[in-house]
Every structure is written in structure tokens, then in C-alpha cells.
Amino acid sequence: MRKRIMIIGLAAALIALARPAFAHAELTTSSPADRSSVSASPTELDLSFSEALNLNFSGLTITGSDKSAVETGDPMLMDGDKVLIVPVSQTLSAGAYTVNWHVLSTDGHKSSGSYSFTVTP
């Protein structure tokens, strides 16, 4: 019985230690924020993640409510490679926009997601 408890304890400890190895980069904040309304067209999107990213395999697309793509500039990383900054190359007219992002963390895990914001007149 004692041996069984030790084995279960050891297995639980190994699982707890291994868990961070399976983590994915999670979106922690964005600017503009999810479901926010902004009064002016943003000049860039800033997405902050829980882990450092690989820029070569990370990016985003922006689409308007009519499903048309918004032109963006070259992405860059800041703040220890945890913040993805993407310039918005055109002025966004009033309306709803969806941001679809995809990232590869430096530990090799892929993540993706989306959020939306609205530009008000």
C-alpha cells in the first residue's frame, strides 16, 4: 500500500512538472480590445501573448463586416517577443472588424483565435 501511494505521488509530481511543456501561447490582451468600440481608426493592432513568439510563423488578418480584407504592414515583435504589433495600412471606416490571429510560440506550439472590435463614426 505504501509503495502504491509513493508511485501515485511520483506520477502526480511528474505530470505537474511536465504540464508547462504543453502550454500554448494565449492571447492575454489586445488593442483595440475584444468587443470594444473605438472612435478613430487604429494605426496598429497590438496583441499580447503569454509566451514568446516566432515572428516567421505568426500574424493576423483583419476583415470588415463585408468580409473584405484590410491591408496591413509587416508585423514585428516587442516586449520579449510576447507582443505582436501589426500596422494597419489603411484607414478603417465605421463598422465592425474581425481579427483572426495565428502564432507559433518559441517552444513550437501553434495557437490561433479571433476577436472583434468596432470603429464608430
PDB file of N, CA and C in Angstrom, residues 6-111:
ATOM      1  N   MET A   6       3.355   5.951  -2.959  1.00  0.00           N
ATOM      2  CA  MET A   6       4.567   6.613  -3.442  1.00  0.00           C
ATOM      3  C   MET A   6       4.557   6.708  -4.961  1.00  0.00           C
ATOM      4  N   ILE A   7       4.132   5.667  -5.632  1.00  0.00           N
ATOM      5  CA  ILE A   7       4.086   5.671  -7.101  1.00  0.00           C
ATOM      6  C   ILE A   7       3.067   6.695  -7.592  1.00  0.00           C
ATOM      7  N   ILE A   8       1.902   6.741  -6.963  1.00  0.00           N
ATOM      8  CA  ILE A   8       0.880   7.713  -7.353  1.00  0.00           C
ATOM      9  C   ILE A   8       1.389   9.126  -7.115  1.00  0.00           C
ATOM     10  N   GLY A   9       2.056   9.361  -5.995  1.00  0.00           N
ATOM     11  CA  GLY A   9       2.618  10.681  -5.695  1.00  0.00           C
ATOM     12  C   GLY A   9       3.677  11.075  -6.705  1.00  0.00           C
ATOM     13  N   LEU A  10       4.537  10.128  -7.065  1.00  0.00           N
ATOM     14  CA  LEU A  10       5.585  10.402  -8.049  1.00  0.00           C
ATOM     15  C   LEU A  10       4.971  10.708  -9.420  1.00  0.00           C
ATOM     16  N   ALA A  11       3.961   9.951  -9.810  1.00  0.00           N
ATOM     17  CA  ALA A  11       3.292  10.187 -11.092  1.00  0.00           C
ATOM     18  C   ALA A  11       2.629  11.567 -11.112  1.00  0.00           C
ATOM     19  N   ALA A  12       1.989  11.929 -10.022  1.00  0.00           N
ATOM     20  CA  ALA A  12       1.347  13.251  -9.939  1.00  0.00           C
ATOM     21  C   ALA A  12       2.388  14.366 -10.035  1.00  0.00           C
ATOM     22  N   ALA A  13       3.525  14.184  -9.391  1.00  0.00           N
ATOM     23  CA  ALA A  13       4.590  15.194  -9.443  1.00  0.00           C
ATOM     24  C   ALA A  13       5.141  15.329 -10.854  1.00  0.00           C
ATOM     25  N   LEU A  14       5.334  14.224 -11.552  1.00  0.00           N
ATOM     26  CA  LEU A  14       5.841  14.268 -12.926  1.00  0.00           C
ATOM     27  C   LEU A  14       4.850  14.953 -13.860  1.00  0.00           C
ATOM     28  N   ILE A  15       3.580  14.681 -13.688  1.00  0.00           N
ATOM     29  CA  ILE A  15       2.558  15.331 -14.511  1.00  0.00           C
ATOM     30  C   ILE A  15       2.542  16.829 -14.245  1.00  0.00           C
ATOM     31  N   ALA A  16       2.633  17.216 -12.986  1.00  0.00           N
ATOM     32  CA  ALA A  16       2.634  18.636 -12.635  1.00  0.00           C
ATOM     33  C   ALA A  16       3.851  19.346 -13.219  1.00  0.00           C
ATOM     34  N   LEU A  17       4.996  18.703 -13.218  1.00  0.00           N
ATOM     35  CA  LEU A  17       6.209  19.305 -13.764  1.00  0.00           C
ATOM     36  C   LEU A  17       6.174  19.350 -15.283  1.00  0.00           C
ATOM     37  N   ALA A  18       5.553  18.395 -15.910  1.00  0.00           N
ATOM     38  CA  ALA A  18       5.510  18.329 -17.372  1.00  0.00           C
ATOM     39  C   ALA A  18       4.469  19.267 -17.963  1.00  0.00           C
ATOM     40  N   ARG A  19       3.500  19.688 -17.189  1.00  0.00           N
ATOM     41  CA  ARG A  19       2.407  20.492 -17.713  1.00  0.00           C
ATOM     42  C   ARG A  19       2.862  21.754 -18.445  1.00  0.00           C
ATOM     43  N   PRO A  20       3.818  22.547 -17.933  1.00  0.00           N
ATOM     44  CA  PRO A  20       4.227  23.741 -18.685  1.00  0.00           C
ATOM     45  C   PRO A  20       4.773  23.432 -20.077  1.00  0.00           C
ATOM     46  N   ALA A  21       5.285  22.252 -20.284  1.00  0.00           N
ATOM     47  CA  ALA A  21       5.821  21.894 -21.593  1.00  0.00           C
ATOM     48  C   ALA A  21       4.716  21.803 -22.646  1.00  0.00           C
ATOM     49  N   PHE A  22       3.469  21.640 -22.201  1.00  0.00           N
ATOM     50  CA  PHE A  22       2.358  21.522 -23.135  1.00  0.00           C
ATOM     51  C   PHE A  22       1.588  22.825 -23.297  1.00  0.00           C
ATOM     52  N   ALA A  23       2.095  23.908 -22.745  1.00  0.00           N
ATOM     53  CA  ALA A  23       1.402  25.193 -22.800  1.00  0.00           C
ATOM     54  C   ALA A  23       1.454  25.776 -24.208  1.00  0.00           C
ATOM     55  N   HIS A  24       0.442  26.542 -24.532  1.00  0.00           N
ATOM     56  CA  HIS A  24       0.374  27.261 -25.797  1.00  0.00           C
ATOM     57  C   HIS A  24       0.357  28.752 -25.494  1.00  0.00           C
ATOM     58  N   ALA A  25       0.810  29.544 -26.442  1.00  0.00           N
ATOM     59  CA  ALA A  25       0.748  30.993 -26.277  1.00  0.00           C
ATOM     60  C   ALA A  25      -0.717  31.410 -26.294  1.00  0.00           C
ATOM     61  N   GLU A  26      -1.156  32.062 -25.234  1.00  0.00           N
ATOM     62  CA  GLU A  26      -2.528  32.528 -25.140  1.00  0.00           C
ATOM     63  C   GLU A  26      -2.564  34.040 -25.288  1.00  0.00           C
ATOM     64  N   LEU A  27      -3.565  34.527 -25.992  1.00  0.00           N
ATOM     65  CA  LEU A  27      -3.764  35.960 -26.114  1.00  0.00           C
ATOM     66  C   LEU A  27      -4.204  36.484 -24.757  1.00  0.00           C
ATOM     67  N   THR A  28      -3.451  37.430 -24.189  1.00  0.00           N
ATOM     68  CA  THR A  28      -3.792  37.972 -22.871  1.00  0.00           C
ATOM     69  C   THR A  28      -4.497  39.322 -22.984  1.00  0.00           C
ATOM     70  N   THR A  29      -4.048  40.176 -23.897  1.00  0.00           N
ATOM     71  CA  THR A  29      -4.710  41.459 -24.128  1.00  0.00           C
ATOM     72  C   THR A  29      -4.543  41.850 -25.590  1.00  0.00           C
ATOM     73  N   SER A  30      -5.401  42.747 -26.027  1.00  0.00           N
ATOM     74  CA  SER A  30      -5.279  43.266 -27.389  1.00  0.00           C
ATOM     75  C   SER A  30      -5.698  44.727 -27.400  1.00  0.00           C
ATOM     76  N   SER A  31      -5.159  45.436 -28.369  1.00  0.00           N
ATOM     77  CA  SER A  31      -5.533  46.832 -28.570  1.00  0.00           C
ATOM     78  C   SER A  31      -5.720  47.048 -30.060  1.00  0.00           C
ATOM     79  N   PRO A  32      -6.938  47.385 -30.499  1.00  0.00           N
ATOM     80  CA  PRO A  32      -8.163  47.531 -29.731  1.00  0.00           C
ATOM     81  C   PRO A  32      -8.558  46.224 -29.048  1.00  0.00           C
ATOM     82  N   ALA A  33      -9.248  46.367 -27.924  1.00  0.00           N
ATOM     83  CA  ALA A  33      -9.654  45.202 -27.127  1.00  0.00           C
ATOM     84  C   ALA A  33     -10.832  44.476 -27.771  1.00  0.00           C
ATOM     85  N   ASP A  34     -10.989  43.224 -27.399  1.00  0.00           N
ATOM     86  CA  ASP A  34     -12.094  42.409 -27.887  1.00  0.00           C
ATOM     87  C   ASP A  34     -13.423  43.064 -27.516  1.00  0.00           C
ATOM     88  N   ARG A  35     -14.311  43.157 -28.486  1.00  0.00           N
ATOM     89  CA  ARG A  35     -15.663  43.699 -28.344  1.00  0.00           C
ATOM     90  C   ARG A  35     -15.687  45.176 -27.945  1.00  0.00           C
ATOM     91  N   SER A  36     -14.585  45.878 -28.200  1.00  0.00           N
ATOM     92  CA  SER A  36     -14.542  47.296 -27.858  1.00  0.00           C
ATOM     93  C   SER A  36     -15.012  48.141 -29.034  1.00  0.00           C
ATOM     94  N   SER A  37     -15.337  49.383 -28.734  1.00  0.00           N
ATOM     95  CA  SER A  37     -15.657  50.380 -29.755  1.00  0.00           C
ATOM     96  C   SER A  37     -14.606  51.465 -29.662  1.00  0.00           C
ATOM     97  N   VAL A  38     -14.030  51.799 -30.812  1.00  0.00           N
ATOM     98  CA  VAL A  38     -13.029  52.862 -30.860  1.00  0.00           C
ATOM     99  C   VAL A  38     -13.555  53.972 -31.753  1.00  0.00           C
ATOM    100  N   SER A  39     -13.232  55.214 -31.395  1.00  0.00           N
ATOM    101  CA  SER A  39     -13.767  56.348 -32.145  1.00  0.00           C
ATOM    102  C   SER A  39     -12.896  56.746 -33.326  1.00  0.00           C
ATOM    103  N   ALA A  40     -11.692  56.186 -33.389  1.00  0.00           N
ATOM    104  CA  ALA A  40     -10.789  56.503 -34.506  1.00  0.00           C
ATOM    105  C   ALA A  40     -10.204  55.213 -35.057  1.00  0.00           C
ATOM    106  N   SER A  41      -9.882  55.231 -36.315  1.00  0.00           N
ATOM    107  CA  SER A  41      -9.265  54.074 -36.950  1.00  0.00           C
ATOM    108  C   SER A  41      -7.910  53.788 -36.296  1.00  0.00           C
ATOM    109  N   PRO A  42      -7.677  52.560 -35.837  1.00  0.00           N
ATOM    110  CA  PRO A  42      -6.374  52.259 -35.247  1.00  0.00           C
ATOM    111  C   PRO A  42      -5.278  52.256 -36.317  1.00  0.00           C
ATOM    112  N   THR A  43      -4.099  52.698 -35.935  1.00  0.00           N
ATOM    113  CA  THR A  43      -2.972  52.682 -36.865  1.00  0.00           C
ATOM    114  C   THR A  43      -2.185  51.384 -36.747  1.00  0.00           C
ATOM    115  N   GLU A  44      -2.430  50.635 -35.666  1.00  0.00           N
ATOM    116  CA  GLU A  44      -1.792  49.335 -35.482  1.00  0.00           C
ATOM    117  C   GLU A  44      -2.625  48.506 -34.532  1.00  0.00           C
ATOM    118  N   LEU A  45      -2.418  47.203 -34.593  1.00  0.00           N
ATOM    119  CA  LEU A  45      -3.015  46.285 -33.634  1.00  0.00           C
ATOM    120  C   LEU A  45      -1.891  45.738 -32.777  1.00  0.00           C
ATOM    121  N   ASP A  46      -2.101  45.707 -31.469  1.00  0.00           N
ATOM    122  CA  ASP A  46      -1.125  45.169 -30.520  1.00  0.00           C
ATOM    123  C   ASP A  46      -1.754  43.986 -29.810  1.00  0.00           C
ATOM    124  N   LEU A  47      -1.178  42.811 -29.987  1.00  0.00           N
ATOM    125  CA  LEU A  47      -1.681  41.609 -29.346  1.00  0.00           C
ATOM    126  C   LEU A  47      -0.608  41.079 -28.401  1.00  0.00           C
ATOM    127  N   SER A  48      -0.948  40.962 -27.126  1.00  0.00           N
ATOM    128  CA  SER A  48      -0.006  40.470 -26.114  1.00  0.00           C
ATOM    129  C   SER A  48      -0.307  39.005 -25.815  1.00  0.00           C
ATOM    130  N   PHE A  49       0.758  38.208 -25.736  1.00  0.00           N
ATOM    131  CA  PHE A  49       0.621  36.779 -25.511  1.00  0.00           C
ATOM    132  C   PHE A  49       1.353  36.344 -24.245  1.00  0.00           C
ATOM    133  N   SER A  50       0.999  35.177 -23.760  1.00  0.00           N
ATOM    134  CA  SER A  50       1.565  34.648 -22.527  1.00  0.00           C
ATOM    135  C   SER A  50       2.966  34.079 -22.710  1.00  0.00           C
ATOM    136  N   GLU A  51       3.392  33.885 -23.953  1.00  0.00           N
ATOM    137  CA  GLU A  51       4.705  33.315 -24.243  1.00  0.00           C
ATOM    138  C   GLU A  51       5.351  34.055 -25.412  1.00  0.00           C
ATOM    139  N   ALA A  52       6.652  33.915 -25.532  1.00  0.00           N
ATOM    140  CA  ALA A  52       7.382  34.497 -26.660  1.00  0.00           C
ATOM    141  C   ALA A  52       6.964  33.802 -27.958  1.00  0.00           C
ATOM    142  N   LEU A  53       6.969  34.566 -29.049  1.00  0.00           N
ATOM    143  CA  LEU A  53       6.506  34.082 -30.348  1.00  0.00           C
ATOM    144  C   LEU A  53       7.633  33.996 -31.362  1.00  0.00           C
ATOM    145  N   ASN A  54       7.413  33.191 -32.383  1.00  0.00           N
ATOM    146  CA  ASN A  54       8.288  33.106 -33.540  1.00  0.00           C
ATOM    147  C   ASN A  54       7.641  33.961 -34.630  1.00  0.00           C
ATOM    148  N   LEU A  55       8.262  35.075 -34.971  1.00  0.00           N
ATOM    149  CA  LEU A  55       7.673  36.028 -35.916  1.00  0.00           C
ATOM    150  C   LEU A  55       7.447  35.428 -37.298  1.00  0.00           C
ATOM    151  N   ASN A  56       8.306  34.523 -37.730  1.00  0.00           N
ATOM    152  CA  ASN A  56       8.185  33.946 -39.075  1.00  0.00           C
ATOM    153  C   ASN A  56       6.900  33.159 -39.269  1.00  0.00           C
ATOM    154  N   PHE A  57       6.284  32.725 -38.184  1.00  0.00           N
ATOM    155  CA  PHE A  57       5.083  31.892 -38.281  1.00  0.00           C
ATOM    156  C   PHE A  57       3.918  32.477 -37.492  1.00  0.00           C
ATOM    157  N   SER A  58       3.931  33.793 -37.308  1.00  0.00           N
ATOM    158  CA  SER A  58       2.879  34.464 -36.549  1.00  0.00           C
ATOM    159  C   SER A  58       2.354  35.648 -37.353  1.00  0.00           C
ATOM    160  N   GLY A  59       1.072  35.897 -37.247  1.00  0.00           N
ATOM    161  CA  GLY A  59       0.488  37.019 -37.954  1.00  0.00           C
ATOM    162  C   GLY A  59      -1.003  37.104 -37.727  1.00  0.00           C
ATOM    163  N   LEU A  60      -1.648  37.963 -38.497  1.00  0.00           N
ATOM    164  CA  LEU A  60      -3.090  38.129 -38.368  1.00  0.00           C
ATOM    165  C   LEU A  60      -3.675  38.678 -39.654  1.00  0.00           C
ATOM    166  N   THR A  61      -4.980  38.537 -39.756  1.00  0.00           N
ATOM    167  CA  THR A  61      -5.736  39.171 -40.831  1.00  0.00           C
ATOM    168  C   THR A  61      -6.876  39.940 -40.190  1.00  0.00           C
ATOM    169  N   ILE A  62      -7.267  41.012 -40.847  1.00  0.00           N
ATOM    170  CA  ILE A  62      -8.397  41.823 -40.397  1.00  0.00           C
ATOM    171  C   ILE A  62      -9.410  41.839 -41.536  1.00  0.00           C
ATOM    172  N   THR A  63     -10.661  41.585 -41.203  1.00  0.00           N
ATOM    173  CA  THR A  63     -11.721  41.662 -42.208  1.00  0.00           C
ATOM    174  C   THR A  63     -12.846  42.550 -41.693  1.00  0.00           C
ATOM    175  N   GLY A  64     -13.459  43.250 -42.620  1.00  0.00           N
ATOM    176  CA  GLY A  64     -14.597  44.089 -42.288  1.00  0.00           C
ATOM    177  C   GLY A  64     -15.878  43.278 -42.278  1.00  0.00           C
ATOM    178  N   SER A  65     -16.976  43.932 -41.922  1.00  0.00           N
ATOM    179  CA  SER A  65     -18.258  43.229 -41.861  1.00  0.00           C
ATOM    180  C   SER A  65     -18.696  42.713 -43.225  1.00  0.00           C
ATOM    181  N   ASP A  66     -18.172  43.319 -44.291  1.00  0.00           N
ATOM    182  CA  ASP A  66     -18.485  42.842 -45.641  1.00  0.00           C
ATOM    183  C   ASP A  66     -17.512  41.755 -46.107  1.00  0.00           C
ATOM    184  N   LYS A  67     -16.699  41.273 -45.182  1.00  0.00           N
ATOM    185  CA  LYS A  67     -15.711  40.206 -45.422  1.00  0.00           C
ATOM    186  C   LYS A  67     -14.529  40.632 -46.272  1.00  0.00           C
ATOM    187  N   SER A  68     -14.392  41.940 -46.520  1.00  0.00           N
ATOM    188  CA  SER A  68     -13.247  42.416 -47.285  1.00  0.00           C
ATOM    189  C   SER A  68     -12.019  42.493 -46.376  1.00  0.00           C
ATOM    190  N   ALA A  69     -10.865  42.153 -46.943  1.00  0.00           N
ATOM    191  CA  ALA A  69      -9.618  42.149 -46.178  1.00  0.00           C
ATOM    192  C   ALA A  69      -9.095  43.567 -46.006  1.00  0.00           C
ATOM    193  N   VAL A  70      -8.524  43.821 -44.846  1.00  0.00           N
ATOM    194  CA  VAL A  70      -7.893  45.107 -44.553  1.00  0.00           C
ATOM    195  C   VAL A  70      -6.397  44.945 -44.780  1.00  0.00           C
ATOM    196  N   GLU A  71      -5.813  45.904 -45.473  1.00  0.00           N
ATOM    197  CA  GLU A  71      -4.378  45.850 -45.753  1.00  0.00           C
ATOM    198  C   GLU A  71      -3.587  46.160 -44.483  1.00  0.00           C
ATOM    199  N   THR A  72      -2.573  45.323 -44.224  1.00  0.00           N
ATOM    200  CA  THR A  72      -1.713  45.519 -43.061  1.00  0.00           C
ATOM    201  C   THR A  72      -0.256  45.567 -43.494  1.00  0.00           C
ATOM    202  N   GLY A  73       0.579  46.131 -42.623  1.00  0.00           N
ATOM    203  CA  GLY A  73       2.011  46.184 -42.879  1.00  0.00           C
ATOM    204  C   GLY A  73       2.713  44.971 -42.288  1.00  0.00           C
ATOM    205  N   ASP A  74       4.022  45.021 -42.282  1.00  0.00           N
ATOM    206  CA  ASP A  74       4.822  43.908 -41.763  1.00  0.00           C
ATOM    207  C   ASP A  74       4.733  43.843 -40.241  1.00  0.00           C
ATOM    208  N   PRO A  75       4.444  42.656 -39.706  1.00  0.00           N
ATOM    209  CA  PRO A  75       4.365  42.515 -38.252  1.00  0.00           C
ATOM    210  C   PRO A  75       5.745  42.591 -37.609  1.00  0.00           C
ATOM    211  N   MET A  76       5.758  42.932 -36.326  1.00  0.00           N
ATOM    212  CA  MET A  76       7.000  42.942 -35.551  1.00  0.00           C
ATOM    213  C   MET A  76       6.682  42.491 -34.132  1.00  0.00           C
ATOM    214  N   LEU A  77       7.728  42.104 -33.410  1.00  0.00           N
ATOM    215  CA  LEU A  77       7.570  41.673 -32.023  1.00  0.00           C
ATOM    216  C   LEU A  77       8.258  42.655 -31.088  1.00  0.00           C
ATOM    217  N   MET A  78       7.669  42.834 -29.915  1.00  0.00           N
ATOM    218  CA  MET A  78       8.224  43.700 -28.878  1.00  0.00           C
ATOM    219  C   MET A  78       8.072  42.994 -27.526  1.00  0.00           C
ATOM    220  N   ASP A  79       8.612  43.620 -26.496  1.00  0.00           N
ATOM    221  CA  ASP A  79       8.441  43.176 -25.113  1.00  0.00           C
ATOM    222  C   ASP A  79       8.789  41.689 -24.937  1.00  0.00           C
ATOM    223  N   GLY A  80      10.033  41.362 -25.216  1.00  0.00           N
ATOM    224  CA  GLY A  80      10.479  39.972 -25.062  1.00  0.00           C
ATOM    225  C   GLY A  80       9.828  39.026 -26.035  1.00  0.00           C
ATOM    226  N   ASP A  81       9.461  39.530 -27.205  1.00  0.00           N
ATOM    227  CA  ASP A  81       8.804  38.757 -28.273  1.00  0.00           C
ATOM    228  C   ASP A  81       7.421  38.239 -27.878  1.00  0.00           C
ATOM    229  N   LYS A  82       6.790  38.873 -26.879  1.00  0.00           N
ATOM    230  CA  LYS A  82       5.452  38.466 -26.441  1.00  0.00           C
ATOM    231  C   LYS A  82       4.342  39.362 -26.988  1.00  0.00           C
ATOM    232  N   VAL A  83       4.711  40.483 -27.609  1.00  0.00           N
ATOM    233  CA  VAL A  83       3.699  41.400 -28.154  1.00  0.00           C
ATOM    234  C   VAL A  83       3.855  41.464 -29.668  1.00  0.00           C
ATOM    235  N   LEU A  84       2.820  41.050 -30.364  1.00  0.00           N
ATOM    236  CA  LEU A  84       2.775  41.103 -31.824  1.00  0.00           C
ATOM    237  C   LEU A  84       2.152  42.434 -32.224  1.00  0.00           C
ATOM    238  N   ILE A  85       2.890  43.233 -32.973  1.00  0.00           N
ATOM    239  CA  ILE A  85       2.418  44.537 -33.426  1.00  0.00           C
ATOM    240  C   ILE A  85       2.288  44.493 -34.943  1.00  0.00           C
ATOM    241  N   VAL A  86       1.086  44.823 -35.428  1.00  0.00           N
ATOM    242  CA  VAL A  86       0.822  44.797 -36.866  1.00  0.00           C
ATOM    243  C   VAL A  86       0.259  46.155 -37.276  1.00  0.00           C
ATOM    244  N   PRO A  87       0.989  46.892 -38.122  1.00  0.00           N
ATOM    245  CA  PRO A  87       0.481  48.182 -38.599  1.00  0.00           C
ATOM    246  C   PRO A  87      -0.748  47.988 -39.494  1.00  0.00           C
ATOM    247  N   VAL A  88      -1.687  48.912 -39.374  1.00  0.00           N
ATOM    248  CA  VAL A  88      -2.859  48.920 -40.245  1.00  0.00           C
ATOM    249  C   VAL A  88      -2.576  49.947 -41.333  1.00  0.00           C
ATOM    250  N   SER A  89      -2.504  49.482 -42.569  1.00  0.00           N
ATOM    251  CA  SER A  89      -2.063  50.324 -43.687  1.00  0.00           C
ATOM    252  C   SER A  89      -3.132  51.241 -44.248  1.00  0.00           C
ATOM    253  N   GLN A  90      -4.368  51.016 -43.907  1.00  0.00           N
ATOM    254  CA  GLN A  90      -5.434  51.847 -44.445  1.00  0.00           C
ATOM    255  C   GLN A  90      -6.308  52.369 -43.305  1.00  0.00           C
ATOM    256  N   THR A  91      -7.016  53.433 -43.571  1.00  0.00           N
ATOM    257  CA  THR A  91      -7.949  53.980 -42.589  1.00  0.00           C
ATOM    258  C   THR A  91      -9.210  53.129 -42.598  1.00  0.00           C
ATOM    259  N   LEU A  92      -9.609  52.685 -41.411  1.00  0.00           N
ATOM    260  CA  LEU A  92     -10.806  51.854 -41.305  1.00  0.00           C
ATOM    261  C   LEU A  92     -12.033  52.740 -41.192  1.00  0.00           C
ATOM    262  N   SER A  93     -13.014  52.474 -42.022  1.00  0.00           N
ATOM    263  CA  SER A  93     -14.267  53.217 -41.943  1.00  0.00           C
ATOM    264  C   SER A  93     -15.095  52.667 -40.788  1.00  0.00           C
ATOM    265  N   ALA A  94     -16.147  53.383 -40.433  1.00  0.00           N
ATOM    266  CA  ALA A  94     -17.020  52.937 -39.354  1.00  0.00           C
ATOM    267  C   ALA A  94     -17.574  51.558 -39.676  1.00  0.00           C
ATOM    268  N   GLY A  95     -17.591  50.694 -38.681  1.00  0.00           N
ATOM    269  CA  GLY A  95     -18.120  49.350 -38.864  1.00  0.00           C
ATOM    270  C   GLY A  95     -17.433  48.342 -37.964  1.00  0.00           C
ATOM    271  N   ALA A  96     -17.854  47.104 -38.103  1.00  0.00           N
ATOM    272  CA  ALA A  96     -17.320  46.007 -37.296  1.00  0.00           C
ATOM    273  C   ALA A  96     -16.161  45.332 -38.027  1.00  0.00           C
ATOM    274  N   TYR A  97     -15.155  44.915 -37.262  1.00  0.00           N
ATOM    275  CA  TYR A  97     -13.981  44.255 -37.818  1.00  0.00           C
ATOM    276  C   TYR A  97     -13.660  43.012 -37.004  1.00  0.00           C
ATOM    277  N   THR A  98     -13.170  41.992 -37.702  1.00  0.00           N
ATOM    278  CA  THR A  98     -12.756  40.749 -37.061  1.00  0.00           C
ATOM    279  C   THR A  98     -11.270  40.556 -37.283  1.00  0.00           C
ATOM    280  N   VAL A  99     -10.579  40.210 -36.223  1.00  0.00           N
ATOM    281  CA  VAL A  99      -9.149  39.927 -36.273  1.00  0.00           C
ATOM    282  C   VAL A  99      -8.976  38.424 -36.080  1.00  0.00           C
ATOM    283  N   ASN A 100      -8.378  37.761 -37.059  1.00  0.00           N
ATOM    284  CA  ASN A 100      -8.035  36.343 -36.963  1.00  0.00           C
ATOM    285  C   ASN A 100      -6.522  36.253 -36.826  1.00  0.00           C
ATOM    286  N   TRP A 101      -6.055  35.713 -35.703  1.00  0.00           N
ATOM    287  CA  TRP A 101      -4.619  35.639 -35.454  1.00  0.00           C
ATOM    288  C   TRP A 101      -4.158  34.187 -35.381  1.00  0.00           C
ATOM    289  N   HIS A 102      -2.886  34.010 -35.710  1.00  0.00           N
ATOM    290  CA  HIS A 102      -2.245  32.702 -35.591  1.00  0.00           C
ATOM    291  C   HIS A 102      -0.807  32.951 -35.140  1.00  0.00           C
ATOM    292  N   VAL A 103      -0.353  32.166 -34.189  1.00  0.00           N
ATOM    293  CA  VAL A 103       1.004  32.343 -33.678  1.00  0.00           C
ATOM    294  C   VAL A 103       1.667  30.991 -33.463  1.00  0.00           C
ATOM    295  N   LEU A 104       2.978  31.045 -33.471  1.00  0.00           N
ATOM    296  CA  LEU A 104       3.798  29.895 -33.107  1.00  0.00           C
ATOM    297  C   LEU A 104       4.688  30.366 -31.972  1.00  0.00           C
ATOM    298  N   SER A 105       4.546  29.734 -30.803  1.00  0.00           N
ATOM    299  CA  SER A 105       5.399  30.119 -29.688  1.00  0.00           C
ATOM    300  C   SER A 105       6.801  29.556 -29.920  1.00  0.00           C
ATOM    301  N   THR A 106       7.775  30.142 -29.247  1.00  0.00           N
ATOM    302  CA  THR A 106       9.159  29.722 -29.460  1.00  0.00           C
ATOM    303  C   THR A 106       9.403  28.285 -29.029  1.00  0.00           C
ATOM    304  N   ASP A 107       8.485  27.711 -28.239  1.00  0.00           N
ATOM    305  CA  ASP A 107       8.641  26.295 -27.874  1.00  0.00           C
ATOM    306  C   ASP A 107       7.989  25.364 -28.891  1.00  0.00           C
ATOM    307  N   GLY A 108       7.461  25.943 -30.003  1.00  0.00           N
ATOM    308  CA  GLY A 108       6.965  25.128 -31.106  1.00  0.00           C
ATOM    309  C   GLY A 108       5.482  24.837 -31.103  1.00  0.00           C
ATOM    310  N   HIS A 109       4.710  25.427 -30.204  1.00  0.00           N
ATOM    311  CA  HIS A 109       3.275  25.173 -30.164  1.00  0.00           C
ATOM    312  C   HIS A 109       2.505  26.247 -30.935  1.00  0.00           C
ATOM    313  N   LYS A 110       1.543  25.796 -31.747  1.00  0.00           N
ATOM    314  CA  LYS A 110       0.704  26.708 -32.532  1.00  0.00           C
ATOM    315  C   LYS A 110      -0.555  27.073 -31.741  1.00  0.00           C
ATOM    316  N   SER A 111      -1.003  28.304 -31.906  1.00  0.00           N
ATOM    317  CA  SER A 111      -2.262  28.775 -31.334  1.00  0.00           C
ATOM    318  C   SER A 111      -2.926  29.685 -32.344  1.00  0.00           C
TER     319      SER A 111
END
